[in-house]
């Protein structure tokens, strides 16, 4: 194979890796599981596989009885990357995490495939668009007034119907419960409730109201609001 052609293929892998670096850097800045290395490797690997799919079998083209469909390997990349994405998604305390990162890894594979095919403009443009979605739309959620998920962590007195009292209090405030986990101890109950909160609820006000419940010994929260 001509050296100039080989260098072109190497350039494609490098450009795909650079796009993966940009997207991975944004994710790592938010302390996500899949960071720079994961995104770079996925993008470069997808680019390499696409190059092999398109050009790796040129030496047998035209041989009797041989037919090729490069799209088959591309399809295997798309389905295969789903397993990696699934490993990034996990549920804890009723809250599902990692969906955006998994979608980003899946998309960066597409970027690598595009650049591996020689479609530099669409690959780089998609990188910029994904970066805008990941970064700027996240900041814009404040003015869009979208609900956010928060985990409320209670230490309750070990009394009958203590958990039900908290759930009823949340319902009265108008907060939607999406999951809960409780552990009963001899003297107290650990309760974690995943809720969806709107901006108008006011996290501080909600915590103050819940602290006044007779069964509540302490309360804390995790998540963003």
Coordinates of N, CA and C in Angstrom, one line a residue:
X1 N 0.8 -1.2 0.0 CA 0.0 0.0 0.0 C 0.9 1.2 0.0
X2 N 0.5 2.3 -0.7 CA 1.2 3.5 -0.9 C 1.4 4.2 0.5
X3 N 2.7 4.7 0.8 CA 3.0 5.3 2.0 C 2.1 6.5 2.3
X4 N 1.8 7.3 1.3 CA 1.0 8.5 1.5 C -0.4 8.1 1.9
X5 N -0.9 7.0 1.4 CA -2.2 6.5 1.8 C -2.2 6.0 3.3
X6 N -1.1 5.3 3.7 CA -1.0 4.9 5.0 C -0.9 6.1 6.0
X7 N -0.2 7.1 5.6 CA -0.1 8.3 6.5 C -1.5 9.0 6.6
X8 N -2.3 9.0 5.5 CA -3.6 9.5 5.6 C -4.5 8.8 6.6
X9 N -4.3 7.4 6.6 CA -5.1 6.6 7.6 C -4.6 6.9 9.0
X10 N -3.3 7.1 9.2 CA -2.8 7.4 10.5 C -3.4 8.8 11.0
X11 N -3.4 9.7 10.0 CA -3.9 11.0 10.4 C -5.4 10.9 10.8
X12 N -6.1 10.1 10.2 CA -7.5 9.9 10.5 C -7.7 9.4 12.0
X13 N -6.8 8.4 12.3 CA -6.9 7.9 13.7 C -6.5 9.0 14.7
X14 N -5.5 9.8 14.3 CA -5.0 10.9 15.2 C -6.1 11.9 15.4
X15 N -6.7 12.3 14.3 CA -7.8 13.3 14.4 C -9.0 12.8 15.2
X16 N -9.3 11.5 15.0 CA -10.4 10.9 15.8 C -10.0 10.9 17.3
X17 N -8.7 10.6 17.6 CA -8.3 10.7 19.0 C -8.4 12.0 19.6
X18 N -8.1 13.1 18.8 CA -8.2 14.4 19.3 C -9.6 14.8 19.6
X19 N -10.5 14.4 18.7 CA -11.9 14.7 19.0 C -12.4 13.9 20.3
X20 N -11.9 12.7 20.5 CA -12.2 12.0 21.7 C -11.6 12.6 22.9
X21 N -10.4 13.2 22.8 CA -9.8 13.9 23.9 C -10.6 15.1 24.3
X22 N -11.1 15.9 23.4 CA -11.9 17.1 23.7 C -13.2 16.7 24.5
X23 N -13.9 15.7 24.0 CA -15.1 15.2 24.6 C -14.8 14.6 26.0
X24 N -13.7 13.8 26.0 CA -13.4 13.1 27.3 C -12.9 14.1 28.3
X25 N -12.3 15.2 27.9 CA -11.8 16.2 28.9 C -13.0 16.9 29.5
X26 N -14.1 17.1 28.7 CA -15.3 17.8 29.3 C -15.9 16.8 30.3
X27 N -16.0 15.5 30.0 CA -16.6 14.6 31.0 C -15.7 14.4 32.2
X28 N -14.4 14.4 32.1 CA -13.5 14.2 33.2 C -13.6 15.4 34.1
X29 N -13.8 16.6 33.5 CA -14.0 17.8 34.3 C -15.2 17.8 35.2
X30 N -16.1 16.9 34.9 CA -17.3 16.7 35.7 C -17.2 15.5 36.6
X31 N -16.0 14.9 36.7 CA -15.7 13.8 37.5 C -16.5 12.5 37.1
X32 N -16.7 12.3 35.8 CA -17.4 11.2 35.3 C -16.5 10.0 35.2
X33 N -17.1 8.8 35.1 CA -16.2 7.6 35.1 C -15.4 7.5 33.8
X34 N -16.1 7.8 32.7 CA -15.4 7.7 31.4 C -14.8 9.0 31.1
X35 N -13.5 9.1 31.1 CA -12.8 10.4 30.9 C -12.0 10.4 29.6
X36 N -10.9 11.1 29.6 CA -10.1 11.4 28.4 C -9.6 10.1 27.8
X37 N -9.0 9.2 28.5 CA -8.5 7.9 27.9 C -9.6 7.1 27.2
X38 N -10.7 6.9 28.0 CA -11.8 6.1 27.4 C -12.3 6.7 26.1
X39 N -12.6 8.0 26.1 CA -13.1 8.6 24.9 C -12.1 8.6 23.7
X40 N -10.8 8.8 24.0 CA -9.8 8.7 23.0 C -9.7 7.4 22.4
X41 N -9.6 6.4 23.3 CA -9.5 5.0 22.8 C -10.7 4.5 22.0
X42 N -11.9 4.9 22.4 CA -13.1 4.5 21.7 C -13.1 5.2 20.3
X43 N -12.8 6.5 20.3 CA -12.8 7.2 19.0 C -11.7 6.6 18.0
X44 N -10.5 6.4 18.5 CA -9.4 5.9 17.7 C -9.7 4.5 17.2
X45 N -10.2 3.7 18.2 CA -10.5 2.3 17.8 C -11.6 2.2 16.8
X46 N -12.7 3.0 16.9 CA -13.7 3.1 15.9 C -13.2 3.5 14.5
X47 N -12.3 4.5 14.5 CA -11.7 5.0 13.3 C -10.9 3.9 12.6
X48 N -10.1 3.2 13.4 CA -9.2 2.1 12.9 C -10.1 1.0 12.3
X49 N -11.1 0.6 13.0 CA -11.9 -0.5 12.5 C -12.7 -0.1 11.2
X50 N -13.1 1.2 11.2 CA -13.8 1.6 10.0 C -12.8 1.6 8.8
X51 N -11.6 2.1 9.0 CA -10.5 2.1 8.0 C -10.3 0.7 7.5
X52 N -10.1 -0.3 8.4 CA -9.9 -1.7 8.0 C -11.1 -2.2 7.3
X53 N -12.3 -1.8 7.7 CA -13.5 -2.2 7.0 C -13.6 -1.8 5.6
X54 N -13.2 -0.5 5.4 CA -13.3 0.1 4.0 C -12.1 -0.3 3.1
X55 N -10.9 -0.4 3.7 CA -9.7 -0.5 2.8 C -8.9 -1.8 3.1
X56 N -9.2 -2.5 4.1 CA -8.3 -3.6 4.5 C -8.4 -4.8 3.7
X57 N -9.4 -4.9 2.8 CA -9.6 -6.1 2.0 C -9.5 -5.8 0.5
X58 N -8.8 -4.7 0.2 CA -8.6 -4.3 -1.2 C -7.9 -5.4 -2.0
X59 N -7.0 -6.1 -1.3 CA -6.2 -7.1 -2.0 C -7.0 -8.3 -2.5
X60 N -8.2 -8.5 -2.0 CA -9.0 -9.6 -2.5 C -10.2 -9.2 -3.3
X61 N -10.3 -7.9 -3.5 CA -11.4 -7.4 -4.3 C -11.3 -8.0 -5.8
X62 N -12.3 -8.4 -6.3 CA -12.3 -8.9 -7.7 C -12.0 -10.4 -7.7
X63 N -11.7 -11.0 -6.6 CA -11.4 -12.5 -6.6 C -12.8 -13.2 -6.7
X64 N -12.8 -14.2 -7.6 CA -14.0 -14.9 -7.8 C -14.6 -15.5 -6.5
X65 N -15.9 -15.3 -6.3 CA -16.6 -15.8 -5.1 C -16.4 -15.0 -3.9
X66 N -15.8 -13.8 -4.0 CA -15.6 -13.0 -2.8 C -16.4 -11.7 -3.0
X67 N -17.3 -11.5 -2.0 CA -18.1 -10.3 -2.0 C -17.9 -9.6 -0.6
X68 N -17.9 -8.3 -0.6 CA -17.6 -7.5 0.7 C -18.7 -6.5 0.9
X69 N -19.0 -6.4 2.2 CA -20.0 -5.3 2.6 C -19.4 -4.6 3.8
X70 N -18.7 -3.5 3.6 CA -18.1 -2.7 4.7 C -19.0 -2.3 5.7
X71 N -20.3 -2.1 5.4 CA -21.3 -1.7 6.4 C -21.5 -2.7 7.5
X72 N -21.1 -3.9 7.3 CA -21.3 -5.0 8.3 C -20.4 -4.7 9.5
X73 N -19.2 -4.4 9.2 CA -18.3 -4.1 10.3 C -18.7 -2.8 11.1
X74 N -19.1 -1.8 10.3 CA -19.6 -0.6 10.9 C -20.7 -0.9 11.9
X75 N -21.6 -1.7 11.4 CA -22.8 -2.1 12.3 C -22.3 -2.8 13.6
X76 N -21.3 -3.6 13.5 CA -20.7 -4.3 14.7 C -20.1 -3.3 15.6
X77 N -19.6 -2.2 15.2 CA -19.0 -1.2 16.1 C -20.2 -0.6 16.9
X78 N -21.3 -0.2 16.2 CA -22.4 0.4 16.8 C -23.0 -0.5 17.9
X79 N -23.2 -1.8 17.6 CA -23.8 -2.7 18.6 C -22.8 -3.0 19.7
X80 N -21.5 -3.2 19.3 CA -20.5 -3.5 20.3 C -20.3 -2.4 21.3
X81 N -20.3 -1.2 20.9 CA -20.1 -0.1 21.8 C -21.2 0.0 22.9
X82 N -22.4 -0.6 22.6 CA -23.5 -0.6 23.5 C -23.1 -1.3 24.8
X83 N -22.3 -2.4 24.7 CA -21.9 -3.1 25.9 C -21.0 -2.2 26.8
X84 N -20.1 -1.4 26.2 CA -19.3 -0.5 27.0 C -20.2 0.6 27.6
X85 N -21.1 1.1 26.9 CA -22.0 2.1 27.4 C -22.9 1.5 28.6
X86 N -23.3 0.3 28.4 CA -24.1 -0.3 29.5 C -23.3 -0.4 30.8
X87 N -22.0 -0.6 30.7 CA -21.2 -0.7 31.9 C -21.0 0.6 32.6
X88 N -21.3 1.7 31.9 CA -21.2 3.0 32.5 C -22.4 3.5 33.3
X89 N -23.5 2.7 33.0 CA -24.8 3.1 33.7 C -25.0 2.3 34.9
X90 N -25.3 2.9 36.0 CA -25.6 2.2 37.2 C -26.7 2.9 38.0
X91 N -27.3 2.2 38.9 CA -28.4 2.7 39.7 C -28.0 2.7 41.2
X92 N -28.2 3.8 41.9 CA -27.9 3.8 43.3 C -28.9 4.6 44.0
X93 N -29.5 4.1 45.1 CA -30.5 4.8 45.8 C -31.7 5.2 45.0
X94 N -32.0 4.4 44.0 CA -33.1 4.7 43.1 C -32.9 5.7 42.1
X95 N -31.6 6.2 42.0 CA -31.3 7.2 41.0 C -30.3 6.5 39.9
X96 N -30.7 6.7 38.7 CA -29.9 6.1 37.6 C -28.8 7.2 37.2
X97 N -27.5 6.7 37.2 CA -26.5 7.6 36.8 C -25.7 7.1 35.6
X98 N -25.0 7.9 34.9 CA -24.2 7.5 33.8 C -24.8 7.5 32.4
X99 N -26.1 7.9 32.3 CA -26.7 7.8 31.0 C -26.1 8.8 30.0
X100 N -25.8 10.0 30.5 CA -25.2 11.0 29.6 C -23.8 10.6 29.1
X101 N -23.0 10.1 30.1 CA -21.7 9.6 29.7 C -21.7 8.4 28.8
X102 N -22.6 7.5 29.0 CA -22.8 6.3 28.1 C -23.2 6.8 26.7
X103 N -24.1 7.7 26.6 CA -24.5 8.3 25.3 C -23.3 9.0 24.7
X104 N -22.5 9.7 25.5 CA -21.3 10.3 24.9 C -20.3 9.4 24.3
X105 N -20.1 8.3 25.0 CA -19.2 7.2 24.5 C -19.7 6.6 23.2
X106 N -21.0 6.4 23.2 CA -21.6 5.9 22.0 C -21.5 6.9 20.8
X107 N -21.7 8.2 21.1 CA -21.6 9.2 20.1 C -20.1 9.4 19.6
X108 N -19.2 9.3 20.5 CA -17.8 9.5 20.1 C -17.3 8.3 19.3
X109 N -17.9 7.1 19.4 CA -17.6 6.1 18.5 C -18.1 6.4 17.1
X110 N -19.2 7.1 17.0 CA -19.7 7.6 15.7 C -18.8 8.6 15.1
X111 N -18.2 9.5 16.0 CA -17.3 10.5 15.5 C -16.0 9.8 14.9
X112 N -15.5 8.8 15.6 CA -14.4 8.0 15.1 C -14.7 7.3 13.8
X113 N -15.9 6.8 13.7 CA -16.3 6.1 12.4 C -16.3 7.1 11.3
X114 N -16.8 8.3 11.5 CA -16.9 9.3 10.5 C -15.5 9.7 10.0
X115 N -14.7 10.0 11.0 CA -13.3 10.4 10.6 C -12.5 9.3 10.0
X116 N -12.8 8.1 10.5 CA -12.1 6.9 9.8 C -12.6 6.7 8.4
X117 N -13.8 7.2 8.1 CA -14.2 7.1 6.7 C -13.7 8.3 5.8
X118 N -13.0 9.2 6.5 CA -12.5 10.3 5.7 C -13.4 11.5 5.7
X119 N -14.5 11.5 6.5 CA -15.4 12.6 6.6 C -15.0 13.5 7.8
X120 N -14.0 14.2 7.6 CA -13.4 15.1 8.6 C -14.4 16.2 9.1
X121 N -15.0 16.8 8.1 CA -15.9 18.0 8.5 C -17.0 17.5 9.4
X122 N -17.7 16.5 9.0 CA -18.9 16.1 9.8 C -18.4 15.5 11.1
X123 N -17.3 14.8 11.2 CA -16.7 14.3 12.4 C -16.4 15.4 13.4
X124 N -15.6 16.4 12.9 CA -15.2 17.5 13.8 C -16.4 18.4 14.2
X125 N -17.3 18.6 13.2 CA -18.5 19.4 13.5 C -19.4 18.7 14.6
X126 N -19.5 17.4 14.5 CA -20.3 16.6 15.5 C -19.6 16.7 16.8
X127 N -18.3 16.7 16.9 CA -17.6 16.9 18.1 C -17.9 18.2 18.8
X128 N -17.9 19.3 18.0 CA -18.3 20.6 18.5 C -19.7 20.6 19.0
X129 N -20.6 20.0 18.3 CA -22.0 20.0 18.7 C -22.3 19.2 19.9
X130 N -21.6 18.1 20.1 CA -21.7 17.3 21.3 C -21.2 18.0 22.5
X131 N -20.1 18.7 22.3 CA -19.5 19.5 23.3 C -20.4 20.6 23.8
X132 N -21.1 21.2 22.9 CA -22.1 22.3 23.2 C -23.2 21.7 24.0
X133 N -23.7 20.5 23.6 CA -24.8 19.9 24.3 C -24.4 19.5 25.7
X134 N -23.2 18.9 25.8 CA -22.7 18.4 27.1 C -22.4 19.6 28.1
X135 N -21.9 20.7 27.6 CA -21.4 21.8 28.4 C -22.5 22.9 28.6
X136 N -22.9 23.5 27.5 CA -23.7 24.7 27.6 C -25.2 24.4 27.9
X137 N -25.7 23.3 27.4 CA -27.1 22.9 27.7 C -27.2 22.5 29.2
X138 N -26.2 22.0 29.7 CA -26.2 21.6 31.2 C -26.4 22.9 32.0
X139 N -25.6 23.9 31.6 CA -25.7 25.2 32.4 C -27.1 25.9 32.1
X140 N -27.7 25.6 30.9 CA -28.9 26.3 30.6 C -30.1 25.7 31.3
X141 N -29.9 24.5 31.9 CA -31.1 23.9 32.6 C -31.7 24.7 33.7
X142 N -30.9 25.7 34.2 CA -31.4 26.6 35.2 C -32.6 27.4 34.7
X143 N -32.4 28.0 33.5 CA -33.4 28.8 33.0 C -34.5 28.0 32.3
X144 N -34.3 26.8 32.0 CA -35.3 25.9 31.5 C -36.2 25.4 32.6
X145 N -35.8 25.6 33.8 CA -36.6 25.1 35.0 C -36.9 23.6 35.0
X146 N -35.9 22.9 34.6 CA -36.1 21.4 34.6 C -35.9 20.9 36.0
X147 N -36.7 19.8 36.4 CA -36.5 19.2 37.7 C -35.2 18.5 37.8
X148 N -34.6 18.5 39.0 CA -33.3 17.8 39.2 C -33.5 16.7 40.2
X149 N -32.7 15.7 40.1 CA -32.8 14.6 41.1 C -31.9 14.8 42.3
X150 N -32.4 14.6 43.4 CA -31.7 14.8 44.7 C -32.0 13.6 45.6
X151 N -30.9 13.1 46.3 CA -31.1 12.0 47.3 C -31.2 12.6 48.7
X152 N -32.2 12.4 49.4 CA -32.4 12.9 50.7 C -32.1 11.7 51.7
X153 N -31.1 12.0 52.6 CA -30.6 10.9 53.4 C -31.1 11.2 54.9
X154 N -31.9 10.4 55.4 CA -32.5 10.6 56.7 C -31.9 9.6 57.7
X155 N -31.9 10.0 59.0 CA -31.7 9.1 60.1 C -33.0 9.3 61.0
X156 N -33.8 8.3 61.0 CA -35.1 8.4 61.6 C -35.2 7.6 63.0
X157 N -36.1 8.0 63.8 CA -36.3 7.2 65.0 C -37.0 5.9 64.6
X158 N -36.6 4.9 65.3 CA -37.2 3.6 65.0 C -38.6 3.5 65.6
X159 N -39.5 4.1 64.9 CA -40.9 4.1 65.2 C -41.7 3.5 64.1
X160 N -42.9 3.0 64.5 CA -43.8 2.4 63.5 C -44.2 3.6 62.5
X161 N -44.2 3.2 61.2 CA -44.7 4.1 60.2 C -43.8 5.4 60.0
X162 N -42.5 5.3 60.5 CA -41.6 6.4 60.4 C -41.4 6.8 58.9
X163 N -41.1 5.7 58.1 CA -40.8 5.9 56.7 C -42.1 6.5 56.0
X164 N -43.2 6.0 56.3 CA -44.5 6.4 55.7 C -44.7 7.9 56.0
X165 N -44.3 8.3 57.2 CA -44.5 9.7 57.6 C -43.7 10.6 56.7
X166 N -42.5 10.2 56.4 CA -41.6 11.1 55.6 C -42.2 11.1 54.2
X167 N -42.6 10.0 53.6 CA -43.1 9.9 52.3 C -44.4 10.8 52.2
X168 N -45.2 10.8 53.2 CA -46.4 11.6 53.2 C -46.1 13.1 53.3
X169 N -45.0 13.4 54.0 CA -44.6 14.8 54.1 C -44.1 15.3 52.7
X170 N -43.3 14.5 52.1 CA -42.9 14.8 50.7 C -44.0 15.0 49.8
X171 N -45.0 14.1 49.9 CA -46.2 14.3 49.0 C -46.9 15.5 49.2
X172 N -47.0 15.9 50.5 CA -47.7 17.2 50.8 C -47.0 18.4 50.3
X173 N -45.7 18.3 50.3 CA -44.9 19.5 49.8 C -45.0 19.5 48.3
X174 N -45.3 18.4 47.6 CA -45.5 18.3 46.2 C -44.2 17.8 45.5
X175 N -43.4 17.0 46.2 CA -42.2 16.5 45.7 C -42.4 15.1 45.3
X176 N -42.0 14.7 44.1 CA -42.1 13.4 43.5 C -41.0 12.5 44.0
X177 N -41.4 11.3 44.5 CA -40.4 10.3 45.0 C -40.2 9.3 43.8
X178 N -38.9 9.1 43.5 CA -38.6 8.2 42.4 C -37.9 6.9 42.9
X179 N -37.6 6.8 44.1 CA -36.9 5.6 44.7 C -36.6 5.8 46.1
X180 N -36.5 4.7 46.8 CA -36.1 4.8 48.2 C -35.4 3.5 48.7
X181 N -34.6 3.6 49.7 CA -33.9 2.5 50.3 C -33.8 2.7 51.8
X182 N -34.2 1.7 52.6 CA -34.2 1.9 54.0 C -33.5 0.7 54.7
X183 N -32.9 1.0 55.8 CA -32.2 0.0 56.6 C -32.6 0.2 58.1
X184 N -33.2 -0.9 58.7 CA -33.7 -0.7 60.0 C -32.6 -1.2 61.0
X185 N -32.3 -0.4 62.0 CA -31.4 -0.7 63.1 C -32.1 -0.8 64.4
X186 N -31.5 -1.3 65.4 CA -32.2 -1.4 66.7 C -32.7 -0.1 67.2
X187 N -32.0 1.0 67.0 CA -32.3 2.3 67.6 C -32.8 3.4 66.6
X188 N -32.5 3.1 65.3 CA -32.8 4.1 64.3 C -33.0 3.5 62.9
X189 N -33.5 4.3 62.0 CA -33.7 3.8 60.6 C -32.9 4.7 59.7
X190 N -32.1 4.1 58.8 CA -31.4 4.8 57.7 C -32.4 4.8 56.5
X191 N -32.7 6.0 56.0 CA -33.6 6.1 54.9 C -33.0 7.0 53.8
X192 N -32.9 6.6 52.6 CA -32.5 7.4 51.5 C -33.6 7.4 50.5
X193 N -34.0 8.7 50.2 CA -35.1 8.8 49.2 C -34.7 9.7 48.1
X194 N -34.8 9.1 46.9 CA -34.5 9.8 45.6 C -35.7 10.6 45.2
X195 N -35.6 11.9 45.0 CA -36.7 12.7 44.6 C -36.4 13.6 43.5
X196 N -37.5 14.0 42.8 CA -37.3 15.1 41.7 C -37.8 16.4 42.3
X197 N -36.9 17.4 42.2 CA -37.3 18.7 42.8 C -37.2 19.7 41.7
X198 N -38.2 20.6 41.8 CA -38.3 21.7 40.9 C -37.7 23.0 41.6
X199 N -37.3 23.9 40.7 CA -36.7 25.1 41.3 C -37.5 25.8 42.3
X200 N -38.8 25.8 42.1 CA -39.7 26.5 43.0 C -39.8 25.9 44.4
X201 N -39.4 24.6 44.5 CA -39.5 24.0 45.8 C -38.5 24.6 46.8
X202 N -37.3 24.9 46.4 CA -36.3 25.5 47.3 C -35.8 24.4 48.2
X203 N -34.6 23.9 47.9 CA -34.1 22.8 48.7 C -33.9 23.1 50.1
X204 N -33.4 24.3 50.4 CA -33.2 24.7 51.8 C -34.5 24.7 52.6
X205 N -35.6 25.2 52.0 CA -36.9 25.3 52.6 C -37.4 23.9 52.9
X206 N -37.2 23.0 51.9 CA -37.7 21.6 52.0 C -37.0 20.9 53.2
X207 N -35.7 21.1 53.3 CA -34.9 20.5 54.4 C -35.4 21.0 55.8
X208 N -35.7 22.3 55.8 CA -36.2 22.9 57.1 C -37.5 22.3 57.5
X209 N -38.4 22.1 56.5 CA -39.7 21.5 56.8 C -39.6 20.1 57.3
X210 N -38.7 19.3 56.6 CA -38.6 17.9 57.0 C -37.9 17.7 58.3
X211 N -37.0 18.6 58.6 CA -36.3 18.5 59.9 C -37.3 18.7 61.1
X212 N -38.4 19.3 60.9 CA -39.4 19.5 61.9 C -40.3 18.3 62.2
X213 N -40.1 17.3 61.3 CA -40.9 16.1 61.5 C -40.4 15.4 62.8
X214 N -41.3 14.9 63.7 CA -40.9 14.3 64.9 C -40.0 13.1 64.8
X215 N -40.1 12.4 63.7 CA -39.4 11.1 63.6 C -38.0 11.4 63.0
X216 N -37.7 12.6 62.6 CA -36.4 12.9 62.0 C -35.3 13.2 63.0
X217 N -34.2 12.5 63.0 CA -33.1 12.8 63.9 C -32.1 13.7 63.1
X218 N -31.9 13.4 61.9 CA -30.9 14.2 61.0 C -31.3 14.0 59.6
X219 N -30.9 14.9 58.8 CA -31.1 14.9 57.3 C -30.0 15.5 56.6
X220 N -29.7 14.9 55.4 CA -28.6 15.5 54.5 C -29.1 15.2 53.1
X221 N -28.4 15.7 52.2 CA -28.8 15.5 50.8 C -27.5 15.4 49.9
X222 N -27.7 14.7 48.8 CA -26.6 14.6 47.8 C -27.3 14.9 46.4
X223 N -26.5 15.2 45.5 CA -27.0 15.5 44.2 C -27.0 17.0 43.9
X224 N -27.4 17.4 42.7 CA -27.4 18.8 42.4 C -28.8 19.4 42.3
X225 N -28.9 20.7 42.7 CA -30.2 21.3 42.6 C -30.0 22.8 42.2

